[in-house]
Amino acid sequence: MPFVRIDAIRADAARLDALGQAVQDALVETIGIPPDDRFQVLSSHDGTLRYDGFLGIDRDDGVVFVAITMRSGRSPELKQALYRRIAELAHEYAGTEPRNVVITLTENEPVDWSFGHGVAQYVES
């Protein structure tokens, strides 16, 4: 169950939806997440996101920050494939230049998730 946050500057509902779909499709295609396993927070900002040209990448106000939290266990190669596919689909679905897609991935363990009722469903009782 990945939990995804997407932050963009002055993005309307259609662009946010397209970005969310790009990330979901990339997760399904590259690491086998079930298609109905979607938990996303999509946020538009009035210009309060900050970025620079770190690593020589020339970003602009089309920048999109994608933060993914998911259970650990994927290889570096799968993660790289996921990053590439998110950038490709963000461009295809939302017109976001790949240079403007900044992705972070945080991994955790099954005990770190509760899907409701105050229970860690992945923990055996």
Tab-separated table of N, CA and C in Angstrom:
chain	number	residue	atom	x	y	z
A	1	MET	N	0.825	-1.170	0.000
A	1	MET	CA	0.000	0.000	0.000
A	1	MET	C	0.872	1.236	0.000
A	2	PRO	N	1.182	1.767	-1.128
A	2	PRO	CA	1.888	3.041	-1.116
A	2	PRO	C	0.959	4.177	-0.691
A	3	PHE	N	1.513	5.104	0.041
A	3	PHE	CA	0.826	6.349	0.375
A	3	PHE	C	1.565	7.435	-0.391
A	4	VAL	N	0.838	8.191	-1.210
A	4	VAL	CA	1.450	9.151	-2.129
A	4	VAL	C	0.971	10.559	-1.810
A	5	ARG	N	1.913	11.487	-1.750
A	5	ARG	CA	1.610	12.927	-1.674
A	5	ARG	C	2.169	13.576	-2.916
A	6	ILE	N	1.344	14.384	-3.561
A	6	ILE	CA	1.791	15.123	-4.738
A	6	ILE	C	1.518	16.597	-4.488
A	7	ASP	N	2.555	17.417	-4.619
A	7	ASP	CA	2.446	18.856	-4.422
A	7	ASP	C	2.884	19.558	-5.694
A	8	ALA	N	2.059	20.496	-6.155
A	8	ALA	CA	2.355	21.251	-7.377
A	8	ALA	C	1.921	22.698	-7.190
A	9	ILE	N	2.507	23.591	-7.984
A	9	ILE	CA	2.180	25.013	-7.906
A	9	ILE	C	1.016	25.327	-8.844
A	10	ARG	N	0.005	25.960	-8.293
A	10	ARG	CA	-1.163	26.422	-9.057
A	10	ARG	C	-1.708	25.368	-10.025
A	11	ALA	N	-1.867	24.156	-9.526
A	11	ALA	CA	-2.394	23.061	-10.357
A	11	ALA	C	-3.901	22.972	-10.166
A	12	ASP	N	-4.628	22.939	-11.272
A	12	ASP	CA	-6.079	22.779	-11.161
A	12	ASP	C	-6.398	21.307	-10.906
A	13	ALA	N	-7.678	21.014	-10.673
A	13	ALA	CA	-8.101	19.661	-10.324
A	13	ALA	C	-7.739	18.659	-11.425
A	14	ALA	N	-7.873	19.052	-12.683
A	14	ALA	CA	-7.567	18.137	-13.789
A	14	ALA	C	-6.083	17.771	-13.814
A	15	ARG	N	-5.216	18.748	-13.578
A	15	ARG	CA	-3.774	18.461	-13.577
A	15	ARG	C	-3.407	17.578	-12.391
A	16	LEU	N	-3.957	17.889	-11.215
A	16	LEU	CA	-3.680	17.053	-10.053
A	16	LEU	C	-4.151	15.623	-10.277
A	17	ASP	N	-5.336	15.476	-10.863
A	17	ASP	CA	-5.857	14.142	-11.141
A	17	ASP	C	-4.946	13.401	-12.119
A	18	ALA	N	-4.479	14.090	-13.159
A	18	ALA	CA	-3.589	13.476	-14.139
A	18	ALA	C	-2.270	13.050	-13.495
A	19	LEU	N	-1.726	13.887	-12.613
A	19	LEU	CA	-0.492	13.531	-11.918
A	19	LEU	C	-0.705	12.331	-11.001
A	20	GLY	N	-1.832	12.319	-10.291
A	20	GLY	CA	-2.146	11.179	-9.433
A	20	GLY	C	-2.279	9.894	-10.232
A	21	GLN	N	-2.927	9.987	-11.391
A	21	GLN	CA	-3.078	8.806	-12.240
A	21	GLN	C	-1.731	8.348	-12.795
A	22	ALA	N	-0.867	9.293	-13.123
A	22	ALA	CA	0.469	8.938	-13.615
A	22	ALA	C	1.244	8.147	-12.565
A	23	VAL	N	1.205	8.607	-11.332
A	23	VAL	CA	1.921	7.901	-10.265
A	23	VAL	C	1.290	6.530	-10.030
A	24	GLN	N	-0.039	6.463	-9.978
A	24	GLN	CA	-0.709	5.182	-9.751
A	24	GLN	C	-0.383	4.186	-10.862
A	25	ASP	N	-0.480	4.626	-12.106
A	25	ASP	CA	-0.182	3.727	-13.221
A	25	ASP	C	1.266	3.246	-13.184
A	26	ALA	N	2.185	4.134	-12.824
A	26	ALA	CA	3.596	3.745	-12.722
A	26	ALA	C	3.808	2.717	-11.615
A	27	LEU	N	3.145	2.896	-10.479
A	27	LEU	CA	3.247	1.930	-9.386
A	27	LEU	C	2.721	0.558	-9.806
A	28	VAL	N	1.610	0.549	-10.509
A	28	VAL	CA	1.014	-0.707	-10.974
A	28	VAL	C	1.936	-1.381	-11.991
A	29	GLU	N	2.413	-0.605	-12.965
A	29	GLU	CA	3.234	-1.162	-14.045
A	29	GLU	C	4.602	-1.645	-13.588
A	30	THR	N	5.260	-0.895	-12.724
A	30	THR	CA	6.658	-1.206	-12.421
A	30	THR	C	6.858	-2.093	-11.210
A	31	ILE	N	6.039	-1.932	-10.182
A	31	ILE	CA	6.286	-2.744	-8.980
A	31	ILE	C	5.098	-3.608	-8.587
A	32	GLY	N	4.076	-3.659	-9.438
A	32	GLY	CA	2.994	-4.606	-9.227
A	32	GLY	C	1.989	-4.252	-8.145
A	33	ILE	N	1.837	-2.979	-7.842
A	33	ILE	CA	0.812	-2.568	-6.883
A	33	ILE	C	-0.561	-2.875	-7.496
A	34	PRO	N	-1.502	-3.429	-6.729
A	34	PRO	CA	-2.843	-3.673	-7.276
A	34	PRO	C	-3.492	-2.363	-7.738
A	35	PRO	N	-4.203	-2.386	-8.855
A	35	PRO	CA	-4.799	-1.155	-9.392
A	35	PRO	C	-5.724	-0.417	-8.422
A	36	ASP	N	-6.395	-1.152	-7.521
A	36	ASP	CA	-7.329	-0.502	-6.596
A	36	ASP	C	-6.678	-0.112	-5.265
A	37	ASP	N	-5.369	-0.229	-5.183
A	37	ASP	CA	-4.619	0.116	-3.969
A	37	ASP	C	-4.107	1.543	-4.112
A	38	ARG	N	-5.018	2.510	-3.925
A	38	ARG	CA	-4.671	3.917	-4.149
A	38	ARG	C	-4.984	4.720	-2.886
A	39	PHE	N	-3.941	5.361	-2.354
A	39	PHE	CA	-4.065	6.284	-1.232
A	39	PHE	C	-3.200	7.486	-1.577
A	40	GLN	N	-3.839	8.612	-1.915
A	40	GLN	CA	-3.114	9.786	-2.399
A	40	GLN	C	-3.649	11.061	-1.761
A	41	VAL	N	-2.752	11.995	-1.538
A	41	VAL	CA	-3.093	13.355	-1.155
A	41	VAL	C	-2.529	14.249	-2.255
A	42	LEU	N	-3.401	14.973	-2.938
A	42	LEU	CA	-3.011	15.818	-4.065
A	42	LEU	C	-3.226	17.272	-3.663
A	43	SER	N	-2.173	18.072	-3.696
A	43	SER	CA	-2.250	19.448	-3.207
A	43	SER	C	-1.699	20.442	-4.212
A	44	SER	N	-2.437	21.524	-4.377
A	44	SER	CA	-1.990	22.651	-5.193
A	44	SER	C	-1.595	23.777	-4.256
A	45	HIS	N	-0.545	24.486	-4.618
A	45	HIS	CA	-0.044	25.572	-3.781
A	45	HIS	C	-0.016	26.867	-4.588
A	46	ASP	N	-0.069	27.961	-3.890
A	46	ASP	CA	-0.129	29.277	-4.550
A	46	ASP	C	1.235	29.826	-4.920
A	47	GLY	N	2.228	28.990	-4.966
A	47	GLY	CA	3.584	29.428	-5.294
A	47	GLY	C	4.519	29.304	-4.116
A	48	THR	N	4.070	28.632	-3.059
A	48	THR	CA	4.873	28.529	-1.847
A	48	THR	C	5.839	27.349	-1.840
A	49	LEU	N	5.933	26.620	-2.923
A	49	LEU	CA	6.938	25.561	-3.005
A	49	LEU	C	8.281	26.192	-3.356
A	50	ARG	N	9.332	25.682	-2.777
A	50	ARG	CA	10.660	26.224	-3.036
A	50	ARG	C	11.530	25.156	-3.675
A	51	TYR	N	12.359	25.567	-4.608
A	51	TYR	CA	13.259	24.657	-5.306
A	51	TYR	C	14.386	25.491	-5.895
A	52	ASP	N	15.485	24.846	-6.155
A	52	ASP	CA	16.626	25.478	-6.806
A	52	ASP	C	17.102	24.563	-7.929
A	53	GLY	N	18.241	24.870	-8.488
A	53	GLY	CA	18.792	24.084	-9.590
A	53	GLY	C	19.738	23.005	-9.117
A	54	PHE	N	19.420	22.358	-8.004
A	54	PHE	CA	20.267	21.310	-7.435
A	54	PHE	C	20.628	20.268	-8.486
A	55	LEU	N	21.877	19.847	-8.489
A	55	LEU	CA	22.446	18.876	-9.424
A	55	LEU	C	22.392	19.342	-10.872
A	56	GLY	N	22.295	20.670	-11.069
A	56	GLY	CA	22.301	21.223	-12.416
A	56	GLY	C	21.001	21.029	-13.177
A	57	ILE	N	19.923	20.719	-12.470
A	57	ILE	CA	18.627	20.521	-13.131
A	57	ILE	C	17.859	21.829	-13.071
A	58	ASP	N	17.515	22.354	-14.232
A	58	ASP	CA	16.840	23.642	-14.358
A	58	ASP	C	15.335	23.474	-14.206
A	59	ARG	N	14.843	23.610	-12.970
A	59	ARG	CA	13.415	23.475	-12.693
A	59	ARG	C	12.728	24.831	-12.835
A	60	ASP	N	11.410	24.797	-13.028
A	60	ASP	CA	10.624	26.033	-13.066
A	60	ASP	C	9.330	25.810	-12.289
A	61	ASP	N	8.380	26.724	-12.419
A	61	ASP	CA	7.149	26.610	-11.635
A	61	ASP	C	6.258	25.441	-12.041
A	62	GLY	N	6.687	24.647	-12.999
A	62	GLY	CA	5.997	23.402	-13.321
A	62	GLY	C	6.441	22.255	-12.424
A	63	VAL	N	7.281	22.546	-11.433
A	63	VAL	CA	7.822	21.526	-10.546
A	63	VAL	C	6.702	20.787	-9.810
A	64	VAL	N	6.911	19.495	-9.652
A	64	VAL	CA	5.980	18.626	-8.929
A	64	VAL	C	6.801	17.790	-7.957
A	65	PHE	N	6.400	17.808	-6.692
A	65	PHE	CA	7.047	16.976	-5.680
A	65	PHE	C	6.166	15.760	-5.436
A	66	VAL	N	6.742	14.584	-5.597
A	66	VAL	CA	6.030	13.322	-5.377
A	66	VAL	C	6.724	12.609	-4.218
A	67	ALA	N	5.986	12.378	-3.136
A	67	ALA	CA	6.525	11.657	-1.987
A	67	ALA	C	5.753	10.348	-1.845
A	68	ILE	N	6.476	9.249	-1.883
A	68	ILE	CA	5.867	7.925	-1.802
A	68	ILE	C	6.387	7.232	-0.548
A	69	THR	N	5.470	6.732	0.261
A	69	THR	CA	5.815	5.901	1.410
A	69	THR	C	5.261	4.519	1.134
A	70	MET	N	6.120	3.507	1.246
A	70	MET	CA	5.656	2.142	1.010
A	70	MET	C	6.507	1.153	1.785
A	71	ARG	N	6.019	-0.063	1.850
A	71	ARG	CA	6.754	-1.107	2.554
A	71	ARG	C	8.071	-1.387	1.848
A	72	SER	N	9.071	-1.750	2.614
A	72	SER	CA	10.410	-1.992	2.078
A	72	SER	C	10.455	-3.292	1.287
A	73	GLY	N	11.513	-3.445	0.495
A	73	GLY	CA	11.746	-4.703	-0.180
A	73	GLY	C	11.961	-4.619	-1.682
A	74	ARG	N	11.876	-3.434	-2.288
A	74	ARG	CA	12.096	-3.329	-3.744
A	74	ARG	C	13.565	-3.082	-4.028
A	75	SER	N	14.024	-3.644	-5.116
A	75	SER	CA	15.427	-3.500	-5.512
A	75	SER	C	15.687	-2.087	-6.040
A	76	PRO	N	16.952	-1.666	-6.045
A	76	PRO	CA	17.292	-0.377	-6.639
A	76	PRO	C	16.854	-0.282	-8.099
A	77	GLU	N	16.924	-1.393	-8.839
A	77	GLU	CA	16.519	-1.387	-10.244
A	77	GLU	C	15.016	-1.121	-10.393
A	78	LEU	N	14.198	-1.729	-9.532
A	78	LEU	CA	12.754	-1.470	-9.576
A	78	LEU	C	12.441	-0.022	-9.216
A	79	LYS	N	13.148	0.509	-8.237
A	79	LYS	CA	12.931	1.903	-7.851
A	79	LYS	C	13.293	2.844	-9.001
A	80	GLN	N	14.412	2.573	-9.655
A	80	GLN	CA	14.818	3.398	-10.802
A	80	GLN	C	13.770	3.332	-11.909
A	81	ALA	N	13.242	2.133	-12.164
A	81	ALA	CA	12.201	1.967	-13.183
A	81	ALA	C	10.946	2.747	-12.791
A	82	LEU	N	10.611	2.730	-11.502
A	82	LEU	CA	9.458	3.486	-11.020
A	82	LEU	C	9.653	4.980	-11.249
A	83	TYR	N	10.802	5.508	-10.902
A	83	TYR	CA	11.079	6.937	-11.085
A	83	TYR	C	10.964	7.332	-12.561
A	84	ARG	N	11.577	6.520	-13.420
A	84	ARG	CA	11.507	6.805	-14.865
A	84	ARG	C	10.072	6.820	-15.364
A	85	ARG	N	9.302	5.814	-14.932
A	85	ARG	CA	7.932	5.705	-15.438
A	85	ARG	C	7.057	6.828	-14.915
A	86	ILE	N	7.242	7.238	-13.681
A	86	ILE	CA	6.477	8.379	-13.157
A	86	ILE	C	6.772	9.615	-13.998
A	87	ALA	N	8.047	9.883	-14.277
A	87	ALA	CA	8.416	11.063	-15.075
A	87	ALA	C	7.826	10.984	-16.477
A	88	GLU	N	7.863	9.803	-17.086
A	88	GLU	CA	7.290	9.640	-18.429
A	88	GLU	C	5.788	9.886	-18.432
A	89	LEU	N	5.094	9.270	-17.484
A	89	LEU	CA	3.634	9.399	-17.455
A	89	LEU	C	3.185	10.785	-17.007
A	90	ALA	N	3.936	11.439	-16.118
A	90	ALA	CA	3.597	12.812	-15.735
A	90	ALA	C	3.675	13.731	-16.949
A	91	HIS	N	4.641	13.467	-17.807
A	91	HIS	CA	4.760	14.246	-19.043
A	91	HIS	C	3.604	13.929	-19.985
A	92	GLU	N	3.324	12.632	-20.163
A	92	GLU	CA	2.263	12.207	-21.081
A	92	GLU	C	0.877	12.647	-20.608
A	93	TYR	N	0.569	12.476	-19.337
A	93	TYR	CA	-0.780	12.734	-18.817
A	93	TYR	C	-1.016	14.198	-18.461
A	94	ALA	N	0.032	14.865	-17.929
A	94	ALA	CA	-0.168	16.206	-17.366
A	94	ALA	C	0.697	17.277	-18.012
A	95	GLY	N	1.543	16.894	-18.980
A	95	GLY	CA	2.399	17.871	-19.634
A	95	GLY	C	3.540	18.367	-18.767
A	96	THR	N	3.830	17.664	-17.691
A	96	THR	CA	4.910	18.055	-16.780
A	96	THR	C	6.239	17.588	-17.349
A	97	GLU	N	7.153	18.522	-17.527
A	97	GLU	CA	8.480	18.174	-18.036
A	97	GLU	C	9.172	17.226	-17.050
A	98	PRO	N	9.788	16.157	-17.533
A	98	PRO	CA	10.469	15.219	-16.643
A	98	PRO	C	11.491	15.888	-15.714
A	99	ARG	N	12.122	16.952	-16.155
A	99	ARG	CA	13.097	17.662	-15.308
A	99	ARG	C	12.436	18.282	-14.087
A	100	ASN	N	11.121	18.464	-14.139
A	100	ASN	CA	10.368	19.084	-13.042
A	100	ASN	C	9.752	18.076	-12.077
A	101	VAL	N	10.021	16.794	-12.263
A	101	VAL	CA	9.444	15.769	-11.392
A	101	VAL	C	10.478	15.360	-10.350
A	102	VAL	N	10.231	15.735	-9.101
A	102	VAL	CA	11.116	15.413	-7.980
A	102	VAL	C	10.410	14.339	-7.155
A	103	ILE	N	11.074	13.196	-6.959
A	103	ILE	CA	10.453	12.053	-6.286
A	103	ILE	C	11.280	11.649	-5.073
A	104	THR	N	10.592	11.424	-3.973
A	104	THR	CA	11.226	10.818	-2.806
A	104	THR	C	10.473	9.535	-2.482
A	105	LEU	N	11.201	8.540	-2.041
A	105	LEU	CA	10.601	7.268	-1.661
A	105	LEU	C	11.087	6.921	-0.262
A	106	THR	N	10.144	6.701	0.635
A	106	THR	CA	10.453	6.329	2.008
A	106	THR	C	9.886	4.947	2.257
A	107	GLU	N	10.698	4.066	2.795
A	107	GLU	CA	10.250	2.706	3.057
A	107	GLU	C	10.055	2.481	4.554
A	108	ASN	N	9.112	1.587	4.852
A	108	ASN	CA	8.893	1.213	6.239
A	108	ASN	C	8.487	-0.258	6.299
A	109	GLU	N	8.043	-0.701	7.453
A	109	GLU	CA	7.730	-2.117	7.687
A	109	GLU	C	6.227	-2.302	7.885
A	110	PRO	N	5.748	-3.546	7.782
A	110	PRO	CA	4.306	-3.803	7.904
A	110	PRO	C	3.668	-3.241	9.175
A	111	VAL	N	4.374	-3.261	10.277
A	111	VAL	CA	3.815	-2.764	11.532
A	111	VAL	C	3.552	-1.253	11.486
A	112	ASP	N	4.106	-0.557	10.519
A	112	ASP	CA	3.967	0.892	10.423
A	112	ASP	C	2.684	1.332	9.730
A	113	TRP	N	1.767	0.411	9.417
A	113	TRP	CA	0.547	0.752	8.688
A	113	TRP	C	-0.694	0.361	9.480
A	114	SER	N	-1.663	1.258	9.507
A	114	SER	CA	-3.008	0.952	9.984
A	114	SER	C	-3.975	1.448	8.924
A	115	PHE	N	-4.845	0.573	8.462
A	115	PHE	CA	-5.790	0.913	7.411
A	115	PHE	C	-7.160	1.299	7.958
A	116	GLY	N	-7.261	1.369	9.262
A	116	GLY	CA	-8.515	1.745	9.902
A	116	GLY	C	-8.737	0.969	11.172
A	117	HIS	N	-9.668	1.422	11.972
A	117	HIS	CA	-10.059	0.791	13.242
A	117	HIS	C	-8.932	0.768	14.258
A	118	GLY	N	-7.864	1.539	14.042
A	118	GLY	CA	-6.760	1.563	15.009
A	118	GLY	C	-6.016	0.252	15.097
A	119	VAL	N	-6.004	-0.510	13.990
A	119	VAL	CA	-5.381	-1.823	13.972
A	119	VAL	C	-4.278	-1.851	12.922
A	120	ALA	N	-3.161	-2.474	13.249
A	120	ALA	CA	-2.102	-2.704	12.259
A	120	ALA	C	-2.434	-4.025	11.566
A	121	GLN	N	-3.161	-3.948	10.468
A	121	GLN	CA	-3.701	-5.138	9.812
A	121	GLN	C	-2.634	-6.108	9.314
A	122	TYR	N	-1.439	-5.632	9.006
A	122	TYR	CA	-0.394	-6.512	8.519
A	122	TYR	C	0.365	-7.229	9.632
A	123	VAL	N	0.056	-6.922	10.891
A	123	VAL	CA	0.729	-7.550	12.010
A	123	VAL	C	-0.094	-8.760	12.435
A	124	GLU	N	0.555	-9.907	12.498
A	124	GLU	CA	-0.147	-11.112	12.921
A	124	GLU	C	-0.406	-11.047	14.413
A	125	SER	N	-1.638	-11.401	14.792
A	125	SER	CA	-1.983	-11.356	16.241
A	125	SER	C	-1.772	-12.672	16.918
